[in-house]
Amino acid sequence: MKPGSIVLVALTGLIWGVTAMVVIGVTLTLVTGDVALPQASAAGLAGLISALVLVWRQSAGHAGAMADRGLSAAILFVVVMVVSFAAPFGLSLGQHTLWQGLGLVLFVAGVAGANAICLDGAQLGAMSRYEREVVYIRIAKGIGFVVFSIIVALPFYVMIMTSLKSQQALLANPLDLSIDVSQGISGLFRSYVELFTQFNFGRYLMVSAFVSVATVVLTLLFSVPGAYAVSRLRFPGQAFLARSVLLIYMVPAIVLVIPLYAVFSQLGLRNTLTGLLIVYPATTIPVALYMLQGYFRGLPSELEEAGLMDGLSRIGVILKITLPLSLPALASVSLYVFMIAWNEFLFAFMFLDDPDIFTLSRGVVSLNSSEVPRQHLMAGAVIATVPVLFIFLWFERFLVQGLTAGSVKG
Amino acid sequence: MQRREMWLAYLMLAPTFAIILIIVAGPLLANFWISVKPVQLADLRPPTVLVNERVRGRPKAPGDEARLEYRLRNSSQDEEIRDVTLSDVVPEGFTVISHSESCSLNGAKMTCDLGTVAPGWRGDVKLVGTVSEAFLAAHRPERASEPVITGEANNVLTNFDFTFENFSRIFSADEFWSVLRITFYYTIFGTGGALVLGLFAAQLLNTSFPGRGVLRGLFLFPYVSPVIAVAFTWVVLFDPFSGTLNALLTKMGVVTDPINFFGQRAIEFSFLGIPMEFPLALTTVIAFEAWRYFPLSFLFILARMQSINTDMYEAAEMDGATPLQQFWYLSLPQLMGILSVLFLLRFIWTFNKFDDIFLLTGGNAGTRTLTVDVYEQGFALSNLGAGAAVAVVVFVVLVTFATLFIRFSPKEEGL
């Protein structure tokens, strides 16, 4: 028995008990809408005792690992119930019995499992620095998984759930993020229906799609020849050009906004999609050119030389050899540019005044007023997000390539 | 062959060059120009002569006399307009008897030469004539053709009035230095936060386990989602009255009053008896920045980590290096290159960031950075010149960073 080891094991149990209880308690609150008061100290104590029991059995050299884990889980359950007076979530067991039961099962399984994984091989006797660090790292990683999943998923969960609520339900209890099935499908998607019927979101969606696709096409038209020239042809100033492209896309949009606003206003381009379709490609061409030239450089030049030998012109070589070979790169560039154009906010916000040609970003911003209820704003956010996330998940491989190659831009 | 190749290359690059020169390089230079000019937002509408055409004299029967009046007004109160001309087609069925001296008639086409008109000038042009049946029958026959006005006025954007007032105004404002300080806090901590989170996330996903692909996809969500969607979600989530987070904190008894995360400039507290302030809104905005951009550094760091040779770790394991030692002495030095490149790039991009803060707080509650200040001066206060002056400051700081970046970026990371 080493005090240091005992403290480490106890701490592990304590951390997992408290973490699991807080996470499950908060989830329970959000799912049921009734405020749970997770009994963190009871859970911490239970986790601590069960961790000590687990490691004590482990150190004693018992072979029946499953039995040890069962014993530890049982102790966990008993202690948490006794110390919290049979109300681990601060709710009497009669309320939401099913959810509470599920929460309790998750709590016991989660803490017991986490303890077992983290303390695998731990002893109450002396532990080497290596063994102790393994335990630290397991705890840190476990906490990391929990924290990262929550901070990433929670806002999206809130976004979707808020968009499905009614105004009264939101005001009555902002904690209730459950799906209220009783209002039926039409009630559930009321905000979406209203956005499409009264707020013209169908049109915004079309405009956004048109602008993004047109930006992709224009960008490719400009950047493919440019990238080919930079990567394959020899000419004075090639190296300088390849490098200066990188500098161009560090120029912030906000610096360009005032002159462009002034000039476009005088030319009558400001409140038009043409104006946007001039600005968007200009901001994406450098990125696209940079990504494509990197890829073109990686293609074996022998293929192209063979094509040239066989009497193809340069343009023929590009169309028949280079482009078919670089389809994956073209796909990632297109997706990346599409994403930039779809998500673009600043120029759409500054240039567009006419609701007939709003892009989605601009349309959602117009929902951010005190006269429009919150669930409409969130529904608008969902509408703007879903196509991008869908494309992202569908083409994740290409897009991740695009991100790593081009996301020197942010 | 060499020459042809060169010309082909220039030809292929020409369109790209043209659009970048016009949309990026042009505005950059134009910023310097606008920043030394007294331009207000309203000046973008150039002064013109406004015209209002109407029939007077209430003709009842064919042959009655009527007057066709053009009332003219200079829209600007302080700019003269030169070489003003008015031209219009006399409506059908209107026979001109007499007209103002400045005008001349050529068939049905009337041209009036009004010369230079003073600021705030008002005047009119009259045609006297008789009307016919067709004129009386038509509904508002004078509307059949729009009068056309031409004229030249000083365009405040292209004349040679210069002023240093924009710069002296922004530099002498008290808030400018606090804006600069906030910009640097935001940039440094936002970048650092995103990097640390990204490094941590990359460590988590560097081992393979079931569900790893799903988690990797999930971790990229904040970055690929549109900024308006995630920014408004944060605003709703942190809302002091109806936000989920505040409801949770108050109901569970963690805090007594809801916290206005995006609206409260600072929380005062005392540490060892010294009163201190915690910049709440700024911290929340920085947290958003770290949250939204950690996926990017995560992706880069993960890619780099997976290319590290595992032999090294096996050797270290043999020699009894503990996991933390392995991370500190093996992984971290290997990652230093990508970390510094990411830091520099993200530093520049965070510095450039406008959308996030604008959507979250609008630059209020002590979160106004330089980029938000450009908007604030140029559009909220309608002083384009001052906005451009701030943009020039942004650009100068940026060029400094970029120079440092090029000097110090490690070449082996291939950027």
Tab-separated table of N, CA and C in Angstrom, chain B residues 323-404:
chain	number	residue	atom	x	y	z
B	323	PRO	N	5.177	8.134	-21.181
B	323	PRO	CA	4.362	8.729	-22.251
B	323	PRO	C	4.506	10.248	-22.340
B	324	LEU	N	4.521	10.916	-21.162
B	324	LEU	CA	4.628	12.372	-21.211
B	324	LEU	C	5.990	12.797	-21.742
B	325	GLN	N	7.026	12.051	-21.352
B	325	GLN	CA	8.361	12.352	-21.886
B	325	GLN	C	8.382	12.156	-23.398
B	326	GLN	N	7.730	11.082	-23.843
B	326	GLN	CA	7.690	10.847	-25.293
B	326	GLN	C	7.012	11.995	-26.007
B	327	PHE	N	5.917	12.493	-25.402
B	327	PHE	CA	5.222	13.599	-26.036
B	327	PHE	C	6.109	14.846	-26.051
B	328	TRP	N	6.722	15.116	-24.896
B	328	TRP	CA	7.482	16.353	-24.740
B	328	TRP	C	8.768	16.349	-25.569
B	329	TYR	N	9.468	15.205	-25.569
B	329	TYR	CA	10.783	15.191	-26.214
B	329	TYR	C	10.767	14.655	-27.646
B	330	LEU	N	9.714	13.904	-28.000
B	330	LEU	CA	9.673	13.381	-29.373
B	330	LEU	C	8.594	14.050	-30.236
B	331	SER	N	7.350	14.000	-29.780
B	331	SER	CA	6.259	14.507	-30.625
B	331	SER	C	6.368	16.014	-30.817
B	332	LEU	N	6.486	16.718	-29.688
B	332	LEU	CA	6.414	18.167	-29.771
B	332	LEU	C	7.483	18.757	-30.682
B	333	PRO	N	8.750	18.335	-30.556
B	333	PRO	CA	9.744	18.884	-31.493
B	333	PRO	C	9.396	18.591	-32.952
B	334	GLN	N	8.814	17.416	-33.211
B	334	GLN	CA	8.421	17.092	-34.577
B	334	GLN	C	7.293	17.993	-35.062
B	335	LEU	N	6.460	18.409	-34.110
B	335	LEU	CA	5.297	19.205	-34.494
B	335	LEU	C	5.606	20.693	-34.520
B	336	MET	N	6.789	21.072	-34.026
B	336	MET	CA	7.093	22.499	-33.889
B	336	MET	C	6.934	23.233	-35.213
B	337	GLY	N	7.409	22.606	-36.309
B	337	GLY	CA	7.346	23.265	-37.614
B	337	GLY	C	5.925	23.616	-37.994
B	338	ILE	N	5.048	22.596	-37.962
B	338	ILE	CA	3.662	22.841	-38.381
B	338	ILE	C	2.980	23.768	-37.391
B	339	LEU	N	3.335	23.653	-36.103
B	339	LEU	CA	2.711	24.530	-35.118
B	339	LEU	C	3.063	25.983	-35.378
B	340	SER	N	4.326	26.239	-35.723
B	340	SER	CA	4.681	27.645	-35.922
B	340	SER	C	4.064	28.180	-37.209
B	341	VAL	N	4.022	27.341	-38.261
B	341	VAL	CA	3.366	27.807	-39.481
B	341	VAL	C	1.896	28.112	-39.205
B	342	LEU	N	1.241	27.174	-38.498
B	342	LEU	CA	-0.160	27.383	-38.179
B	342	LEU	C	-0.352	28.635	-37.348
B	343	PHE	N	0.555	28.840	-36.394
B	343	PHE	CA	0.408	30.007	-35.539
B	343	PHE	C	0.470	31.283	-36.376
B	344	LEU	N	1.468	31.347	-37.256
B	344	LEU	CA	1.618	32.567	-38.059
B	344	LEU	C	0.412	32.782	-38.976
B	345	LEU	N	-0.005	31.704	-39.659
B	345	LEU	CA	-1.138	31.853	-40.578
B	345	LEU	C	-2.415	32.214	-39.836
B	346	ARG	N	-2.662	31.471	-38.759
B	346	ARG	CA	-3.879	31.737	-38.003
B	346	ARG	C	-3.819	33.123	-37.381
B	347	PHE	N	-2.619	33.531	-36.983
B	347	PHE	CA	-2.464	34.850	-36.399
B	347	PHE	C	-2.947	35.897	-37.387
B	348	ILE	N	-2.480	35.778	-38.625
B	348	ILE	CA	-2.880	36.743	-39.641
B	348	ILE	C	-4.378	36.663	-39.911
B	349	TRP	N	-4.886	35.421	-39.995
B	349	TRP	CA	-6.304	35.289	-40.304
B	349	TRP	C	-7.203	35.706	-39.172
B	350	THR	N	-6.766	35.482	-37.938
B	350	THR	CA	-7.580	35.939	-36.817
B	350	THR	C	-7.567	37.455	-36.775
B	351	PHE	N	-6.407	38.021	-37.045
B	351	PHE	CA	-6.300	39.474	-37.101
B	351	PHE	C	-7.256	40.036	-38.153
B	352	ASN	N	-7.396	39.346	-39.270
B	352	ASN	CA	-8.251	39.810	-40.366
B	352	ASN	C	-9.729	39.598	-40.122
B	353	LYS	N	-10.058	38.817	-39.088
B	353	LYS	CA	-11.429	38.334	-38.930
B	353	LYS	C	-12.390	39.469	-38.623
B	354	PHE	N	-13.474	39.502	-39.370
B	354	PHE	CA	-14.481	40.528	-39.109
B	354	PHE	C	-15.827	39.915	-38.732
B	355	ASP	N	-16.249	38.926	-39.513
B	355	ASP	CA	-17.606	38.380	-39.392
B	355	ASP	C	-17.952	37.952	-37.975
B	356	ASP	N	-17.029	37.212	-37.352
B	356	ASP	CA	-17.354	36.568	-36.083
B	356	ASP	C	-17.755	37.594	-35.029
B	357	ILE	N	-16.875	38.564	-34.800
B	357	ILE	CA	-17.172	39.544	-33.759
B	357	ILE	C	-18.363	40.393	-34.155
B	358	PHE	N	-18.435	40.741	-35.424
B	358	PHE	CA	-19.540	41.585	-35.872
B	358	PHE	C	-20.876	40.908	-35.588
B	359	LEU	N	-20.949	39.605	-35.853
B	359	LEU	CA	-22.212	38.907	-35.650
B	359	LEU	C	-22.476	38.633	-34.177
B	360	LEU	N	-21.418	38.400	-33.395
B	360	LEU	CA	-21.625	38.028	-31.995
B	360	LEU	C	-21.986	39.232	-31.146
B	361	THR	N	-21.192	40.293	-31.242
B	361	THR	CA	-21.415	41.430	-30.346
B	361	THR	C	-21.602	42.731	-31.107
B	362	GLY	N	-21.351	42.749	-32.392
B	362	GLY	CA	-21.387	44.001	-33.138
B	362	GLY	C	-20.267	44.936	-32.742
B	363	GLY	N	-19.266	44.412	-32.054
B	363	GLY	CA	-18.140	45.257	-31.628
B	363	GLY	C	-18.417	46.007	-30.338
B	364	ASN	N	-19.526	45.670	-29.676
B	364	ASN	CA	-19.830	46.352	-28.415
B	364	ASN	C	-19.180	45.628	-27.252
B	365	ALA	N	-19.343	46.209	-26.079
B	365	ALA	CA	-18.893	45.586	-24.824
B	365	ALA	C	-17.412	45.244	-24.855
B	366	GLY	N	-16.615	46.167	-25.390
B	366	GLY	CA	-15.168	45.979	-25.334
B	366	GLY	C	-14.666	44.884	-26.239
B	367	THR	N	-15.330	44.680	-27.387
B	367	THR	CA	-14.821	43.664	-28.304
B	367	THR	C	-14.528	44.262	-29.669
B	368	ARG	N	-14.399	45.581	-29.740
B	368	ARG	CA	-14.197	46.159	-31.060
B	368	ARG	C	-12.744	46.022	-31.504
B	369	THR	N	-12.547	45.221	-32.526
B	369	THR	CA	-11.204	45.073	-33.074
B	369	THR	C	-11.051	46.033	-34.255
B	370	LEU	N	-9.848	46.092	-34.799
B	370	LEU	CA	-9.585	47.022	-35.898
B	370	LEU	C	-10.532	46.781	-37.068
B	371	THR	N	-10.746	45.501	-37.412
B	371	THR	CA	-11.580	45.224	-38.582
B	371	THR	C	-13.024	45.676	-38.346
B	372	VAL	N	-13.510	45.471	-37.120
B	372	VAL	CA	-14.865	45.925	-36.827
B	372	VAL	C	-14.903	47.449	-36.841
B	373	ASP	N	-13.784	48.065	-36.431
B	373	ASP	CA	-13.702	49.520	-36.432
B	373	ASP	C	-13.804	50.079	-37.857
B	374	VAL	N	-13.266	49.352	-38.827
B	374	VAL	CA	-13.390	49.799	-40.218
B	374	VAL	C	-14.869	49.954	-40.565
B	375	TYR	N	-15.641	48.927	-40.217
B	375	TYR	CA	-17.075	48.974	-40.509
B	375	TYR	C	-17.741	50.090	-39.710
B	376	GLU	N	-17.382	50.160	-38.437
B	376	GLU	CA	-17.993	51.135	-37.541
B	376	GLU	C	-17.798	52.559	-38.069
B	377	GLN	N	-16.560	52.887	-38.419
B	377	GLN	CA	-16.263	54.241	-38.907
B	377	GLN	C	-16.881	54.461	-40.279
B	378	GLY	N	-16.698	53.498	-41.163
B	378	GLY	CA	-17.085	53.704	-42.548
B	378	GLY	C	-18.586	53.671	-42.763
B	379	PHE	N	-19.274	52.750	-42.073
B	379	PHE	CA	-20.680	52.562	-42.404
B	379	PHE	C	-21.604	52.940	-41.261
B	380	ALA	N	-21.271	52.561	-40.027
B	380	ALA	CA	-22.154	52.934	-38.930
B	380	ALA	C	-22.102	54.440	-38.707
B	381	LEU	N	-20.885	55.018	-38.762
B	381	LEU	CA	-20.767	56.471	-38.616
B	381	LEU	C	-20.772	57.177	-39.968
B	382	SER	N	-20.922	56.416	-41.039
B	382	SER	CA	-21.033	56.969	-42.405
B	382	SER	C	-19.836	57.789	-42.843
B	383	ASN	N	-18.692	57.590	-42.237
B	383	ASN	CA	-17.522	58.359	-42.645
B	383	ASN	C	-16.555	57.441	-43.388
B	384	LEU	N	-16.770	57.334	-44.689
B	384	LEU	CA	-15.965	56.396	-45.478
B	384	LEU	C	-14.477	56.684	-45.359
B	385	GLY	N	-14.127	57.977	-45.343
B	385	GLY	CA	-12.712	58.357	-45.267
B	385	GLY	C	-12.060	57.785	-44.013
B	386	ALA	N	-12.732	57.951	-42.857
B	386	ALA	CA	-12.159	57.451	-41.606
B	386	ALA	C	-12.089	55.925	-41.638
B	387	GLY	N	-13.124	55.288	-42.223
B	387	GLY	CA	-13.095	53.827	-42.337
B	387	GLY	C	-11.904	53.384	-43.142
B	388	ALA	N	-11.665	54.069	-44.267
B	388	ALA	CA	-10.524	53.711	-45.099
B	388	ALA	C	-9.220	53.945	-44.355
B	389	ALA	N	-9.186	54.980	-43.523
B	389	ALA	CA	-7.971	55.244	-42.750
B	389	ALA	C	-7.690	54.083	-41.800
B	390	VAL	N	-8.736	53.565	-41.155
B	390	VAL	CA	-8.526	52.398	-40.278
B	390	VAL	C	-8.085	51.200	-41.120
B	391	ALA	N	-8.688	51.060	-42.309
B	391	ALA	CA	-8.302	49.948	-43.180
B	391	ALA	C	-6.827	50.049	-43.554
B	392	VAL	N	-6.349	51.281	-43.733
B	392	VAL	CA	-4.924	51.450	-44.028
B	392	VAL	C	-4.084	50.971	-42.847
B	393	VAL	N	-4.535	51.308	-41.631
B	393	VAL	CA	-3.814	50.830	-40.444
B	393	VAL	C	-3.790	49.304	-40.441
B	394	VAL	N	-4.971	48.692	-40.705
B	394	VAL	CA	-5.048	47.226	-40.751
B	394	VAL	C	-4.024	46.697	-41.746
B	395	PHE	N	-3.989	47.332	-42.905
B	395	PHE	CA	-3.121	46.843	-43.965
B	395	PHE	C	-1.650	46.958	-43.565
B	396	VAL	N	-1.303	48.078	-42.947
B	396	VAL	CA	0.100	48.276	-42.554
B	396	VAL	C	0.524	47.219	-41.522
B	397	VAL	N	-0.339	46.998	-40.527
B	397	VAL	CA	-0.013	45.985	-39.515
B	397	VAL	C	0.137	44.619	-40.186
B	398	LEU	N	-0.767	44.359	-41.126
B	398	LEU	CA	-0.768	43.075	-41.824
B	398	LEU	C	0.519	42.871	-42.612
B	399	VAL	N	0.951	43.917	-43.306
B	399	VAL	CA	2.178	43.798	-44.095
B	399	VAL	C	3.356	43.495	-43.169
B	400	THR	N	3.340	44.123	-41.987
B	400	THR	CA	4.393	43.824	-41.014
B	400	THR	C	4.374	42.340	-40.656
B	401	PHE	N	3.188	41.823	-40.342
B	401	PHE	CA	3.087	40.398	-39.991
B	401	PHE	C	3.564	39.521	-41.141
B	402	ALA	N	3.089	39.865	-42.349
B	402	ALA	CA	3.394	39.012	-43.489
B	402	ALA	C	4.904	38.971	-43.726
B	403	THR	N	5.542	40.124	-43.544
B	403	THR	CA	6.988	40.144	-43.710
B	403	THR	C	7.653	39.225	-42.695
B	404	LEU	N	7.203	39.343	-41.445
B	404	LEU	CA	7.761	38.470	-40.403
B	404	LEU	C	7.506	37.014	-40.757
